[in-house]
Amino acid sequence: MRSSMEAERRHARIRRLEDAALFRLLVDRVLDYAIFALTPDGHVATWNQGAERLKGYVAREIIGQSFERFYTEEERAVGRPAQLLAAARTEGRVEDEGWRVRKDGSRFWADVVITALTDDRGHLIGYAKVTRDLTERREAEHDRAARLAAERTAERIERLQVATAALAAASRLVDAAEILTDIGMRTLGAAAAAVAAPTPDGAALEVLDVRGYERHLLKPQQRLSIDAPYAMTCAWRSHQPVFLASREQVQAAYPELLGVVADSPFAAWAAVPLRIEGCMLGILVLSFAEPRSLDPDERGFLLALGEVGAQAIDRARLYESEQRARGEAEAAVAAQDKFLSIAAHELRTPVAAVKAAAQLADRSIARGQLDVARFTRHLASINRSADRLGALIEDLLDVSRLRTGQLRLRREEVELGLLVQEIVGRYSATERGHRFTLRAPSEQVRVDADPLRLEQVLDNLLSNAVKYSPYGGSIEVRLCLEAEGVTVTVTDHGIGLPVGQEAGIFEAFGRGSNATARQIQGLGLGLAISRQLVEVHGGRIWAASAGEGQGTTLRLWLPVVSPGAAE
Amino acid sequence: MKRVLLVEDDQGLRELIAEALVDDGYQVDGAPDGAVALELAAQYPPDLVILDLMMPNVDGEAFSTAMRQLEGLASVPIIVVSASRYSHEVGIRVGAQVALRKPFDLNELCEHVEQFLR
């Protein structure tokens, strides 16, 4: 029974609240929302305390005024208030967010709902407008966005610092390139990246580091002609970054790239120059899996990365060229050391012979065994050794001068046919009894050469033929005139060369293994000197042999003086 | 008469050393390389070897190793005469008692020979 009485009382209370005046009071007391009615033509009809608090007007000031004054000038100018009312009328309800103006002219960010009010028959009798101030929430959102942006920027700056530190430690070009692709990819979330630098001739870009691309698209050491259509080469040619946010943008801005882009699994690209003090050192390219428009911050990051990358590449290049120069210098010193040690070694034996002969003569005198015939023999031995030493020193000096480029040629026009004839004649007269045949063209063969050096080379070819073939063997010498040069061929029928040793005999101290095995005297300098002498004359020298015991053919080619120039 | 095996690839120098040793009363067998020297050593066992190190075919080191295997030649004294800057080190390796470097003193060489063969 008691509960039914309570229910009765509750119903009475609800009926009291349903009373219109009471409901008005309720709306009036709401402070967090501006709730007011508008006439069909947009004039303020009612005003609650929330509206007064939000907009600053008291009821008597604003009732009867147009609601347009709540809008900003810009929105009034484009007829925004009327549009909203029209929309509310047709849709029944419209929601809007935007700046609204208070009585004092200050602005707040408002969330507005306008509802059309109709009577029982559907005639418009006005609008209900509920406005909420979202300024604080909006500011909080802005703050969050700004904080996120700041965090992203800070992160990029940190990545840039990490990159700078890592790049500073990179001493090789490929290391610097690897760091660039890695940082670029990770920071901007690219699916693939590559770094390329120009080839020495500047005609192409060579890929230094690459990741994320299929090998048929781009691989290490691949060379792209700078005229080829790629984002990389576009950036290289223009010295400007190339940002391609989507395939559509490629079509609009770089139609020449469409062919390449068609085959690419990627959807957006960025290529930035690696540039230092205006000097282009390379390109960093990033490819994205999805269309991607880089914001100014991200572009700034890439350009900055390009700059520190260029510094690193510059440094690495310097370091590498220094290393190379040092390596070459060390190799030259080592070669010089080896040369000196072999040279000194080879000089010791003839010096020992001179000394031994002199001491032997001394001993004979001391022992009273002085015998003219013996004494003469010792003197002859000293003489021979001294001659050998002299020739050896001359050869060693030649090798050294040729190696350091200090050999001076006194070039003049030389008639090669005559010179060859003279030298062959000289050799024919020696006691070793080799039989020479000489075949030469009837016309003159003129070469521009140092006659003494040319004689030295020809003499060396013939002395080799004599030295490495049996007494009485036949040696053929032939001169062959060609279009632009002349070939001198010296063929013997001697010990030949073991297979594969044809080139080695032209190296300093290089000799055929069969020559040393047979104890044929020689240092292995003559042909090395000849080769270098021929090369400084713009010619070539080479050897051929069918193998050990098959004889050797030495060939010399020299450019001839053209008949026109000679006359 | 004591026998000296002289292994030296330079013919002129070989003849000069041989002449000095003959003057001093030794029998000298000259060899231009290690291979010939080995044949001579087997045929005419030497009382002393004068050995160059750098020679074609069988060099001084290979020769001394092979010679020491020959009957009665395990402890024949060796005098190394070489142009090599390492003649001393290699000399020790081949078990030489003396190592001289070219150009050497002929009297000094003969004195060493005399010490061993007296």
PDB file of C-alpha atoms in Angstrom, chain A residues 337 340-341 344-346 348-357 359-360 363-364 367 369 374 377-378 381 384-385 388 516-519 521, chain B residues 8-17 19-21 23-24 32-33 36 52 54 56-57 82-85 101-107 110:
ATOM      1  CA  ASP A 337     113.496  -1.814 -52.679  1.00  0.00           C
ATOM      2  CA  LEU A 340     117.797  -2.270 -55.425  1.00  0.00           C
ATOM      3  CA  SER A 341     118.226  -5.517 -53.529  1.00  0.00           C
ATOM      4  CA  ALA A 344     123.008  -5.035 -55.424  1.00  0.00           C
ATOM      5  CA  HIS A 345     122.942  -8.810 -55.322  1.00  0.00           C
ATOM      6  CA  GLU A 346     123.783  -9.089 -59.004  1.00  0.00           C
ATOM      7  CA  ARG A 348     128.265  -8.508 -55.879  1.00  0.00           C
ATOM      8  CA  THR A 349     129.409 -11.482 -57.959  1.00  0.00           C
ATOM      9  CA  PRO A 350     131.419  -9.536 -60.599  1.00  0.00           C
ATOM     10  CA  VAL A 351     132.886  -7.350 -57.858  1.00  0.00           C
ATOM     11  CA  ALA A 352     133.885 -10.519 -56.022  1.00  0.00           C
ATOM     12  CA  ALA A 353     135.577 -11.738 -59.211  1.00  0.00           C
ATOM     13  CA  VAL A 354     137.534  -8.476 -59.606  1.00  0.00           C
ATOM     14  CA  LYS A 355     138.642  -8.640 -55.998  1.00  0.00           C
ATOM     15  CA  ALA A 356     139.544 -12.338 -56.178  1.00  0.00           C
ATOM     16  CA  ALA A 357     141.620 -11.822 -59.347  1.00  0.00           C
ATOM     17  CA  GLN A 359     144.143 -10.834 -54.593  1.00  0.00           C
ATOM     18  CA  LEU A 360     145.271 -13.864 -56.555  1.00  0.00           C
ATOM     19  CA  ARG A 363     149.411 -13.787 -53.600  1.00  0.00           C
ATOM     20  CA  SER A 364     151.489 -14.824 -56.604  1.00  0.00           C
ATOM     21  CA  ARG A 367     154.947 -16.104 -53.012  1.00  0.00           C
ATOM     22  CA  GLN A 369     155.463 -17.090 -58.290  1.00  0.00           C
ATOM     23  CA  ARG A 374     149.322 -16.103 -65.250  1.00  0.00           C
ATOM     24  CA  ARG A 377     145.163 -14.087 -67.261  1.00  0.00           C
ATOM     25  CA  HIS A 378     144.295 -12.408 -63.967  1.00  0.00           C
ATOM     26  CA  SER A 381     139.667 -11.632 -65.752  1.00  0.00           C
ATOM     27  CA  ARG A 384     136.035  -8.923 -68.198  1.00  0.00           C
ATOM     28  CA  SER A 385     134.447  -8.480 -64.811  1.00  0.00           C
ATOM     29  CA  ARG A 388     130.337  -6.843 -67.113  1.00  0.00           C
ATOM     30  CA  THR A 516     118.130 -20.165 -65.962  1.00  0.00           C
ATOM     31  CA  ALA A 517     118.069 -23.964 -65.809  1.00  0.00           C
ATOM     32  CA  ARG A 518     120.660 -24.098 -68.583  1.00  0.00           C
ATOM     33  CA  GLN A 519     122.755 -21.509 -66.759  1.00  0.00           C
ATOM     34  CA  GLN A 521     124.148 -15.980 -68.207  1.00  0.00           C
TER      35      GLN A 521
ATOM     36  CA  GLU B   8     129.644 -21.603 -57.780  1.00  0.00           C
ATOM     37  CA  ASP B   9     127.567 -20.653 -60.852  1.00  0.00           C
ATOM     38  CA  ASP B  10     129.750 -17.770 -61.998  1.00  0.00           C
ATOM     39  CA  GLN B  11     132.423 -19.367 -64.137  1.00  0.00           C
ATOM     40  CA  GLY B  12     135.015 -16.584 -63.836  1.00  0.00           C
ATOM     41  CA  LEU B  13     134.839 -16.477 -60.078  1.00  0.00           C
ATOM     42  CA  ARG B  14     134.864 -20.274 -59.867  1.00  0.00           C
ATOM     43  CA  GLU B  15     138.094 -20.457 -61.845  1.00  0.00           C
ATOM     44  CA  LEU B  16     139.768 -17.806 -59.700  1.00  0.00           C
ATOM     45  CA  ILE B  17     138.891 -19.523 -56.412  1.00  0.00           C
ATOM     46  CA  GLU B  19     143.301 -21.459 -58.867  1.00  0.00           C
ATOM     47  CA  ALA B  20     143.973 -20.113 -55.363  1.00  0.00           C
ATOM     48  CA  LEU B  21     143.060 -23.458 -53.787  1.00  0.00           C
ATOM     49  CA  ASP B  23     148.087 -23.047 -55.376  1.00  0.00           C
ATOM     50  CA  ASP B  24     147.562 -24.000 -51.740  1.00  0.00           C
ATOM     51  CA  PRO B  32     128.239 -24.742 -61.702  1.00  0.00           C
ATOM     52  CA  ASP B  33     125.105 -25.815 -59.808  1.00  0.00           C
ATOM     53  CA  VAL B  36     126.317 -31.311 -60.877  1.00  0.00           C
ATOM     54  CA  ASP B  52     127.126 -20.568 -53.304  1.00  0.00           C
ATOM     55  CA  MET B  54     121.606 -18.964 -55.199  1.00  0.00           C
ATOM     56  CA  PRO B  56     119.865 -22.581 -60.940  1.00  0.00           C
ATOM     57  CA  ASN B  57     118.361 -26.084 -60.753  1.00  0.00           C
ATOM     58  CA  SER B  82     126.995 -15.865 -51.268  1.00  0.00           C
ATOM     59  CA  ALA B  83     125.835 -12.486 -52.476  1.00  0.00           C
ATOM     60  CA  SER B  84     122.691 -12.797 -50.404  1.00  0.00           C
ATOM     61  CA  ARG B  85     122.236 -10.488 -47.465  1.00  0.00           C
ATOM     62  CA  ARG B 101     129.452 -12.555 -48.289  1.00  0.00           C
ATOM     63  CA  LYS B 102     130.507 -11.487 -51.780  1.00  0.00           C
ATOM     64  CA  PRO B 103     132.735  -9.651 -52.456  1.00  0.00           C
ATOM     65  CA  PHE B 104     134.839 -11.659 -50.009  1.00  0.00           C
ATOM     66  CA  ASP B 105     138.523 -11.705 -49.091  1.00  0.00           C
ATOM     67  CA  LEU B 106     140.318 -14.496 -50.945  1.00  0.00           C
ATOM     68  CA  ASN B 107     142.983 -14.784 -48.253  1.00  0.00           C
ATOM     69  CA  CYS B 110     141.884 -19.726 -47.967  1.00  0.00           C
TER      70      CYS B 110
END
